[in-house]
mmCIF file of C-alpha atoms in Angstrom:
data_model
loop_
_atom_site.group_PDB
_atom_site.id
_atom_site.type_symbol
_atom_site.label_atom_id
_atom_site.label_comp_id
_atom_site.label_asym_id
_atom_site.label_seq_id
_atom_site.Cartn_x
_atom_site.Cartn_y
_atom_site.Cartn_z
ATOM 1 C CA MET A 1 84.817 120.181 87.058
ATOM 2 C CA ARG A 2 87.052 117.116 87.062
ATOM 3 C CA VAL A 3 86.496 114.117 89.351
ATOM 4 C CA ALA A 4 89.345 111.624 89.665
ATOM 5 C CA LEU A 5 88.568 107.956 90.287
ATOM 6 C CA THR A 6 91.320 105.890 91.882
ATOM 7 C CA ASP A 7 89.375 102.744 90.856
ATOM 8 C CA PRO A 8 86.220 101.947 88.909
ATOM 9 C CA VAL A 9 82.850 102.771 90.479
ATOM 10 C CA GLU A 10 79.344 101.561 89.746
ATOM 11 C CA PRO A 11 77.491 103.045 86.726
ATOM 12 C CA ILE A 12 75.108 104.896 89.040
ATOM 13 C CA ALA A 13 78.033 106.941 90.391
ATOM 14 C CA GLU A 14 79.263 107.857 86.926
ATOM 15 C CA ARG A 15 75.737 108.850 85.991
ATOM 16 C CA ILE A 16 75.401 111.118 89.042
ATOM 17 C CA LEU A 17 78.721 112.792 88.233
ATOM 18 C CA THR A 18 78.112 113.286 84.504
ATOM 19 C CA GLU A 19 74.522 114.456 84.957
ATOM 20 C CA ALA A 20 75.907 117.149 87.253
ATOM 21 C CA GLY A 21 78.152 118.219 84.369
ATOM 22 C CA HIS A 22 81.447 116.877 85.682
ATOM 23 C CA GLU A 23 84.253 115.172 83.778
ATOM 24 C CA ILE A 24 85.618 111.826 84.992
ATOM 25 C CA ALA A 25 89.362 111.154 85.080
ATOM 26 C CA ARG A 26 90.589 107.569 85.466
ATOM 27 C CA LEU A 27 93.825 106.262 86.905
ATOM 28 C CA SER A 28 96.532 105.333 84.417
ATOM 29 C CA GLY A 29 99.261 103.182 85.869
ATOM 30 C CA SER A 30 99.815 102.346 89.521
ATOM 31 C CA GLY A 31 101.667 103.631 92.542
ATOM 32 C CA PRO A 32 101.968 107.023 94.252
ATOM 33 C CA ASP A 33 103.231 108.889 91.173
ATOM 34 C CA ALA A 34 100.241 107.736 89.127
ATOM 35 C CA LEU A 35 97.880 108.934 91.871
ATOM 36 C CA ARG A 36 99.629 112.308 92.041
ATOM 37 C CA ALA A 37 99.312 112.658 88.262
ATOM 38 C CA LEU A 38 95.634 111.653 88.421
ATOM 39 C CA CYS A 39 94.845 114.387 90.944
ATOM 40 C CA ARG A 40 97.054 117.129 89.493
ATOM 41 C CA ASP A 41 94.159 118.811 87.666
ATOM 42 C CA ALA A 42 91.314 117.264 89.654
ATOM 43 C CA ASP A 43 88.723 119.172 91.643
ATOM 44 C CA ALA A 44 87.684 116.069 93.570
ATOM 45 C CA VAL A 45 88.911 112.507 94.061
ATOM 46 C CA MET A 46 86.802 109.457 94.918
ATOM 47 C CA VAL A 47 89.073 107.208 96.955
ATOM 48 C CA ARG A 48 89.350 103.416 96.793
ATOM 49 C CA GLN A 49 93.088 103.089 97.410
ATOM 50 C CA LYS A 50 95.678 104.771 99.616
ATOM 51 C CA LEU A 51 96.479 108.333 98.557
ATOM 52 C CA PRO A 52 100.049 109.633 98.938
ATOM 53 C CA ASP A 53 100.545 111.615 102.134
ATOM 54 C CA ASP A 54 101.913 114.541 100.102
ATOM 55 C CA LEU A 55 99.023 114.568 97.609
ATOM 56 C CA LEU A 56 97.994 118.132 98.440
ATOM 57 C CA ASP A 57 101.412 119.359 97.348
ATOM 58 C CA HIS A 58 100.547 118.086 93.856
ATOM 59 C CA ALA A 59 96.810 118.830 93.605
ATOM 60 C CA PRO A 60 96.325 122.615 93.683
ATOM 61 C CA ARG A 61 92.657 122.542 92.644
ATOM 62 C CA LEU A 62 91.450 119.733 94.885
ATOM 63 C CA LEU A 63 88.328 120.537 96.911
ATOM 64 C CA ALA A 64 87.142 117.075 97.960
ATOM 65 C CA ALA A 65 88.505 113.653 98.917
ATOM 66 C CA VAL A 66 85.506 111.360 99.205
ATOM 67 C CA ARG A 67 85.983 107.820 100.430
ATOM 68 C CA HIS A 68 84.123 105.187 98.435
ATOM 69 C CA GLY A 69 83.645 103.242 101.652
ATOM 70 C CA VAL A 70 84.014 103.733 105.385
ATOM 71 C CA GLY A 71 87.635 103.813 106.597
ATOM 72 C CA VAL A 72 89.400 107.118 105.913
ATOM 73 C CA ASP A 73 92.913 105.838 106.655
ATOM 74 C CA MET A 74 93.404 105.895 102.868
ATOM 75 C CA ILE A 75 93.121 109.696 102.925
ATOM 76 C CA PRO A 76 95.674 112.134 104.455
ATOM 77 C CA VAL A 77 92.931 113.743 106.539
ATOM 78 C CA GLU A 78 95.137 116.151 108.510
ATOM 79 C CA SER A 79 96.700 117.516 105.339
ATOM 80 C CA CYS A 80 93.288 117.831 103.696
ATOM 81 C CA THR A 81 91.946 119.744 106.682
ATOM 82 C CA ALA A 82 94.932 122.095 106.710
ATOM 83 C CA HIS A 83 94.461 122.836 102.995
ATOM 84 C CA GLY A 84 90.674 123.274 103.159
ATOM 85 C CA VAL A 85 89.893 120.021 101.331
ATOM 86 C CA LEU A 86 86.660 118.438 102.533
ATOM 87 C CA VAL A 87 86.680 114.742 103.428
ATOM 88 C CA ALA A 88 83.568 112.586 103.347
ATOM 89 C CA ASN A 89 82.864 108.866 103.584
ATOM 90 C CA VAL A 90 79.913 106.463 103.559
ATOM 91 C CA PRO A 91 79.511 105.278 107.172
ATOM 92 C CA GLY A 92 77.572 102.054 107.724
ATOM 93 C CA SER A 93 77.373 101.287 104.019
ATOM 94 C CA ASN A 94 78.989 97.864 104.262
ATOM 95 C CA ALA A 95 78.194 96.913 107.866
ATOM 96 C CA ASP A 96 75.809 94.135 106.857
ATOM 97 C CA ALA A 97 78.221 92.810 104.252
ATOM 98 C CA VAL A 98 81.175 92.668 106.647
ATOM 99 C CA ALA A 99 79.165 91.217 109.534
ATOM 100 C CA GLU A 100 77.834 88.454 107.282
ATOM 101 C CA PHE A 101 81.348 87.790 105.974
ATOM 102 C CA LEU A 102 82.591 87.321 109.534
ATOM 103 C CA VAL A 103 79.833 84.773 110.109
ATOM 104 C CA ALA A 104 80.948 83.002 106.937
ATOM 105 C CA GLN A 105 84.525 82.924 108.254
ATOM 106 C CA MET A 106 83.390 81.397 111.553
ATOM 107 C CA LEU A 107 81.267 78.769 109.836
ATOM 108 C CA ALA A 108 84.061 77.903 107.413
ATOM 109 C CA ALA A 109 86.443 77.418 110.333
ATOM 110 C CA ALA A 110 83.988 75.492 112.495
ATOM 111 C CA ARG A 111 82.949 73.068 109.744
ATOM 112 C CA HIS A 112 86.287 72.864 107.860
ATOM 113 C CA VAL A 113 84.547 73.946 104.681
ATOM 114 C CA GLU A 114 87.681 74.826 102.694
ATOM 115 C CA ALA A 115 89.568 71.645 103.608
ATOM 116 C CA MET A 116 86.517 69.451 103.073
ATOM 117 C CA HIS A 117 85.975 70.895 99.616
ATOM 118 C CA ALA A 118 89.604 70.298 98.629
ATOM 119 C CA ASP A 119 89.566 66.752 100.056
ATOM 120 C CA HIS A 120 86.322 65.914 98.274
ATOM 121 C CA LEU A 121 87.756 66.911 94.901
ATOM 122 C CA ALA A 122 91.222 65.449 95.406
ATOM 123 C CA ASN A 123 90.696 62.382 97.572
ATOM 124 C CA GLY A 124 87.038 61.450 97.368
ATOM 125 C CA TRP A 125 83.998 61.069 99.570
ATOM 126 C CA GLY A 126 85.474 59.222 102.548
ATOM 127 C CA PRO A 127 88.463 61.462 103.333
ATOM 128 C CA ALA A 128 86.313 64.561 102.914
ATOM 129 C CA ARG A 129 83.584 63.190 105.163
ATOM 130 C CA SER A 130 86.151 62.329 107.861
ATOM 131 C CA ARG A 131 86.756 66.064 108.347
ATOM 132 C CA SER A 132 83.433 66.210 110.202
ATOM 133 C CA ALA A 133 84.986 64.283 113.101
ATOM 134 C CA THR A 134 86.462 67.540 114.396
ATOM 135 C CA ALA A 135 83.705 69.903 113.211
ATOM 136 C CA THR A 136 82.088 72.089 115.853
ATOM 137 C CA GLU A 137 78.976 74.233 116.227
ATOM 138 C CA LEU A 138 78.787 77.949 116.960
ATOM 139 C CA ARG A 139 76.035 77.597 119.563
ATOM 140 C CA GLY A 140 77.473 77.977 123.032
ATOM 141 C CA LYS A 141 80.824 79.299 121.838
ATOM 142 C CA THR A 142 82.198 82.712 122.824
ATOM 143 C CA LEU A 143 82.745 85.434 120.246
ATOM 144 C CA GLY A 144 84.954 88.373 121.168
ATOM 145 C CA ILE A 145 84.624 91.566 119.114
ATOM 146 C CA LEU A 146 87.322 94.243 119.103
ATOM 147 C CA GLY A 147 85.602 97.365 117.823
ATOM 148 C CA VAL A 148 81.881 97.505 118.535
ATOM 149 C CA GLY A 149 80.734 100.026 115.958
ATOM 150 C CA ASP A 150 78.246 99.431 113.152
ATOM 151 C CA ILE A 151 79.920 96.198 112.053
ATOM 152 C CA GLY A 152 80.616 94.853 115.538
ATOM 153 C CA SER A 153 77.099 95.642 116.729
ATOM 154 C CA ARG A 154 75.492 93.842 113.800
ATOM 155 C CA LEU A 155 77.810 90.874 114.130
ATOM 156 C CA GLY A 156 77.082 90.629 117.839
ATOM 157 C CA ARG A 157 73.347 90.623 117.226
ATOM 158 C CA ILE A 158 73.613 87.882 114.605
ATOM 159 C CA ALA A 159 75.893 85.773 116.808
ATOM 160 C CA ALA A 160 73.873 86.137 120.006
ATOM 161 C CA LEU A 161 70.345 85.995 118.665
ATOM 162 C CA GLY A 162 70.923 83.826 115.601
ATOM 163 C CA PHE A 163 73.463 81.284 116.846
ATOM 164 C CA GLY A 164 73.108 81.441 120.624
ATOM 165 C CA MET A 165 76.717 82.512 121.134
ATOM 166 C CA ARG A 166 78.057 84.364 124.154
ATOM 167 C CA VAL A 167 79.345 87.706 122.859
ATOM 168 C CA LEU A 168 82.041 89.852 124.444
ATOM 169 C CA GLY A 169 82.977 93.283 123.148
ATOM 170 C CA HIS A 170 85.799 95.759 123.667
ATOM 171 C CA ARG A 171 85.973 99.396 122.649
ATOM 172 C CA ARG A 172 87.304 102.627 124.122
ATOM 173 C CA HIS A 173 84.049 103.401 125.928
ATOM 174 C CA ALA A 174 82.470 100.492 127.786
ATOM 175 C CA ALA A 175 79.145 102.236 128.327
ATOM 176 C CA GLY A 176 76.344 101.904 125.826
ATOM 177 C CA LEU A 177 77.157 98.498 124.357
ATOM 178 C CA PRO A 178 74.189 96.659 122.801
ATOM 179 C CA GLU A 179 72.365 94.557 125.372
ATOM 180 C CA HIS A 180 73.501 91.256 123.854
ATOM 181 C CA ILE A 181 77.216 92.223 124.040
ATOM 182 C CA ALA A 182 79.034 92.167 127.387
ATOM 183 C CA TYR A 183 82.038 94.434 127.891
ATOM 184 C CA ALA A 184 85.398 92.723 128.435
ATOM 185 C CA ALA A 185 88.874 94.101 128.986
ATOM 186 C CA LEU A 186 91.036 93.242 125.995
ATOM 187 C CA PRO A 187 93.209 90.584 127.734
ATOM 188 C CA ASP A 188 90.073 88.845 129.018
ATOM 189 C CA LEU A 189 88.422 88.986 125.619
ATOM 190 C CA PHE A 190 91.414 87.245 124.029
ATOM 191 C CA ALA A 191 91.612 84.649 126.795
ATOM 192 C CA GLU A 192 87.929 83.694 126.874
ATOM 193 C CA SER A 193 86.892 83.789 123.197
ATOM 194 C CA ASP A 194 86.639 80.916 120.747
ATOM 195 C CA TYR A 195 86.491 83.406 117.860
ATOM 196 C CA ILE A 196 87.987 86.899 117.955
ATOM 197 C CA ALA A 197 86.673 89.329 115.333
ATOM 198 C CA LEU A 198 88.722 92.450 114.628
ATOM 199 C CA ALA A 199 86.361 95.165 113.407
ATOM 200 C CA CYS A 200 88.094 98.294 114.716
ATOM 201 C CA PRO A 201 89.411 101.227 112.673
ATOM 202 C CA LEU A 202 93.148 101.610 112.134
ATOM 203 C CA THR A 203 94.404 104.334 114.466
ATOM 204 C CA PRO A 204 97.686 104.968 116.285
ATOM 205 C CA GLU A 205 96.117 103.201 119.281
ATOM 206 C CA THR A 206 95.031 100.092 117.370
ATOM 207 C CA GLN A 207 98.096 99.638 115.131
ATOM 208 C CA GLY A 208 99.824 96.447 116.248
ATOM 209 C CA ILE A 209 97.408 95.976 119.160
ATOM 210 C CA VAL A 210 97.259 92.242 118.466
ATOM 211 C CA ASP A 211 100.822 91.399 119.446
ATOM 212 C CA ALA A 212 102.665 88.312 120.691
ATOM 213 C CA ALA A 213 101.446 88.813 124.243
ATOM 214 C CA MET A 214 97.806 89.070 123.178
ATOM 215 C CA LEU A 215 98.084 86.054 120.869
ATOM 216 C CA ALA A 216 99.593 84.075 123.756
ATOM 217 C CA ARG A 217 96.363 84.586 125.724
ATOM 218 C CA MET A 218 94.248 82.864 123.072
ATOM 219 C CA LYS A 219 92.894 79.345 123.494
ATOM 220 C CA PRO A 220 94.796 76.738 121.414
ATOM 221 C CA THR A 221 91.550 76.128 119.489
ATOM 222 C CA ALA A 222 90.575 79.796 119.006
ATOM 223 C CA TRP A 223 90.423 81.547 115.627
ATOM 224 C CA LEU A 224 91.412 85.128 114.867
ATOM 225 C CA LEU A 225 89.248 86.885 112.248
ATOM 226 C CA ASN A 226 90.530 90.154 110.776
ATOM 227 C CA VAL A 227 88.340 92.306 108.524
ATOM 228 C CA SER A 228 89.579 95.674 109.835
ATOM 229 C CA ARG A 229 93.073 96.594 108.614
ATOM 230 C CA GLY A 230 96.205 94.486 108.332
ATOM 231 C CA PRO A 231 98.409 96.616 110.632
ATOM 232 C CA VAL A 232 96.074 95.965 113.570
ATOM 233 C CA VAL A 233 97.820 92.562 113.823
ATOM 234 C CA GLN A 234 101.562 92.065 114.118
ATOM 235 C CA GLU A 235 102.094 89.543 111.332
ATOM 236 C CA GLY A 236 105.358 88.006 112.548
ATOM 237 C CA PRO A 237 103.947 86.822 115.898
ATOM 238 C CA LEU A 238 100.735 85.697 114.160
ATOM 239 C CA VAL A 239 102.619 83.546 111.647
ATOM 240 C CA ALA A 240 104.645 82.007 114.474
ATOM 241 C CA ALA A 241 101.522 81.214 116.525
ATOM 242 C CA LEU A 242 99.836 79.619 113.512
ATOM 243 C CA ARG A 243 102.897 77.662 112.437
ATOM 244 C CA GLU A 244 103.455 76.295 115.944
ATOM 245 C CA GLY A 245 99.774 75.418 116.463
ATOM 246 C CA ARG A 246 99.402 77.701 119.476
ATOM 247 C CA ILE A 247 96.055 78.971 118.138
ATOM 248 C CA GLY A 248 93.437 77.204 116.084
ATOM 249 C CA GLY A 249 93.687 79.362 112.997
ATOM 250 C CA ALA A 250 93.149 82.723 111.353
ATOM 251 C CA ALA A 251 90.711 83.980 108.739
ATOM 252 C CA LEU A 252 92.265 87.088 107.223
ATOM 253 C CA ASP A 253 90.789 89.549 104.744
ATOM 254 C CA VAL A 254 93.422 92.289 105.191
ATOM 255 C CA TYR A 255 97.223 92.389 105.448
ATOM 256 C CA TRP A 256 100.119 94.723 106.296
ATOM 257 C CA ALA A 257 101.005 94.933 102.595
ATOM 258 C CA GLN A 258 98.331 94.477 99.944
ATOM 259 C CA PRO A 259 97.977 92.560 97.729
ATOM 260 C CA LEU A 260 99.431 89.648 99.695
ATOM 261 C CA ALA A 261 102.857 88.728 98.307
ATOM 262 C CA THR A 262 103.054 85.459 96.384
ATOM 263 C CA ASP A 263 105.790 84.184 98.715
ATOM 264 C CA HIS A 264 104.152 85.305 101.964
ATOM 265 C CA PRO A 265 104.369 82.609 104.681
ATOM 266 C CA LEU A 266 100.628 82.879 105.385
ATOM 267 C CA ARG A 267 99.966 81.207 102.036
ATOM 268 C CA ALA A 268 101.677 77.984 103.130
ATOM 269 C CA LEU A 269 99.828 77.451 106.422
ATOM 270 C CA PRO A 270 96.984 74.892 106.562
ATOM 271 C CA ASN A 271 95.103 76.644 109.391
ATOM 272 C CA VAL A 272 94.501 79.889 107.499
ATOM 273 C CA ILE A 273 91.616 81.144 105.357
ATOM 274 C CA LEU A 274 92.671 84.028 103.111
ATOM 275 C CA SER A 275 90.524 86.487 101.152
ATOM 276 C CA PRO A 276 91.498 89.605 99.135
ATOM 277 C CA HIS A 277 90.065 92.505 101.208
ATOM 278 C CA ALA A 278 86.584 91.645 99.988
ATOM 279 C CA ALA A 279 84.548 91.422 103.207
ATOM 280 C CA GLY A 280 82.712 94.673 102.540
ATOM 281 C CA LEU A 281 82.072 94.095 98.854
ATOM 282 C CA THR A 282 78.656 92.903 97.738
ATOM 283 C CA MET A 283 76.450 94.117 94.917
ATOM 284 C CA GLU A 284 74.310 95.930 97.475
ATOM 285 C CA SER A 285 77.105 97.574 99.457
ATOM 286 C CA VAL A 286 79.096 98.677 96.406
ATOM 287 C CA GLU A 287 75.983 100.242 94.873
ATOM 288 C CA THR A 288 75.351 102.166 98.086
ATOM 289 C CA MET A 289 78.983 103.306 98.388
ATOM 290 C CA SER A 290 79.031 104.449 94.764
ATOM 291 C CA ARG A 291 75.737 106.316 94.952
ATOM 292 C CA VAL A 292 76.379 108.090 98.252
ATOM 293 C CA SER A 293 80.020 108.973 97.579
ATOM 294 C CA ALA A 294 79.144 110.404 94.157
ATOM 295 C CA THR A 295 76.280 112.417 95.653
ATOM 296 C CA ASP A 296 78.563 113.934 98.289
ATOM 297 C CA THR A 297 81.212 114.664 95.654
ATOM 298 C CA VAL A 298 78.655 116.632 93.654
ATOM 299 C CA ARG A 299 77.535 118.498 96.782
ATOM 300 C CA ILE A 300 81.078 119.540 97.682
ATOM 301 C CA LEU A 301 81.854 120.696 94.152
ATOM 302 C CA ALA A 302 78.698 122.811 94.262
ATOM 303 C CA GLY A 303 79.955 124.476 97.442
ATOM 304 C CA LEU A 304 77.626 122.557 99.768
ATOM 305 C CA ARG A 305 78.419 120.607 102.887
ATOM 306 C CA PRO A 306 78.606 116.839 102.314
ATOM 307 C CA LEU A 307 75.974 114.700 103.960
ATOM 308 C CA ASN A 308 78.676 112.561 105.607
ATOM 309 C CA PHE A 309 81.149 115.240 106.679
ATOM 310 C CA PHE A 310 84.296 113.714 108.193
ATOM 311 C CA ASN A 311 86.326 116.894 108.806
ATOM 312 C CA PRO A 312 83.782 119.676 109.431
ATOM 313 C CA GLU A 313 86.543 121.760 111.030
ATOM 314 C CA ALA A 314 87.823 122.339 107.474
ATOM 315 C CA TRP A 315 84.654 124.125 106.352
ATOM 316 C CA GLU A 316 85.848 127.726 106.625
ATOM 317 C CA ALA A 317 89.218 126.896 105.061
ATOM 318 C CA SER A 318 87.394 125.162 102.201
ATOM 319 C CA ARG A 319 85.393 128.312 101.482
ATOM 320 C CA ALA A 320 88.603 130.336 101.450
ATOM 321 C CA ARG A 321 90.079 127.785 99.022
ATOM 322 C CA ARG A 322 87.082 128.186 96.691
ATOM 323 C CA ARG A 323 87.451 131.971 96.750
ATOM 324 C CA ALA A 324 91.169 131.704 95.963
ATOM 325 C CA LEU A 325 90.336 129.475 92.989
ATOM 326 C CA GLY A 326 87.719 131.958 91.750
ATOM 327 C CA LEU A 327 84.856 129.483 92.120
ATOM 328 C CA PRO A 328 81.254 130.501 92.718
ATOM 329 C CA MET A 329 80.175 130.651 96.338
ATOM 330 C CA PRO A 330 76.671 129.561 97.343
ATOM 331 C CA GLU A 331 74.868 131.689 99.858
ATOM 332 C CA GLU A 332 75.733 130.675 103.422
ATOM 333 C CA GLY A 333 72.163 129.551 104.055
ATOM 334 C CA ASN A 334 72.228 127.317 100.992
ATOM 335 C CA ALA A 335 75.577 125.772 101.906
ATOM 336 C CA ALA A 336 74.246 123.708 104.810
#
């Protein structure tokens, strides 16, 4: 069977796929039309970039859309479910990587690492060293986390137990937060925090949740850290707040449109740290995402349930889709 890759994967994933007897198809070109062409004859797709919403109208054989990562906003899940296409992901695979990246963002902001480096190379020892006059420590500061899932929980533990920070958290359900994270209503979290980490999924409820009103509640020294998805933050109000010095700064790994345009106003602001959607990418996390996503792809193509089943309500429709395609059906007891 044919497995489409929207982007390269680690060798271990290719080995798992080929040892199971499957053919690998690679993306040629870019954009929605290239993705539709890639999946036209595919039985499964391993997803590392946004799929077109109408993909299932152009992929008659597709049985699986497996996310090489955690967030499934790159996959048209409702359409997949309606067509009997199973969706899987790799939950928790990059939680350590992203939590550590957020710590790196806080430390870079607190100690002016980027500016000090540039000053040291361009202007010498003295000007670079003078940056330390406004450096701060994390101990005693307040970290607010929007989205206390795997990433937020690990970040909170590192911040509270490793740096002695006060940690506030906000999520839909206040009960059951880790003991070192105190629940806060969202307006209070923005008003009281020195660092605000966005680690929530992109949903209709979270899109644009960080708006002008929420930014206005931030301390003039506070930093906004976004490793979730770009559309969680309204970029226009954020740029205005940064440009006018109404907040301390922003460390951004994700954007409304990616890659970040060469003329984007964020590039010209001195109180911004930019990275290319890389918070979750380490050698360890990418190996895990490749191995687990390939394993679940093989399971689905064999007619088995994936280990990380995102849309289990599509199971019966997926079996009907296999029958319509004339594919072998494992015994019900073996399909668990």
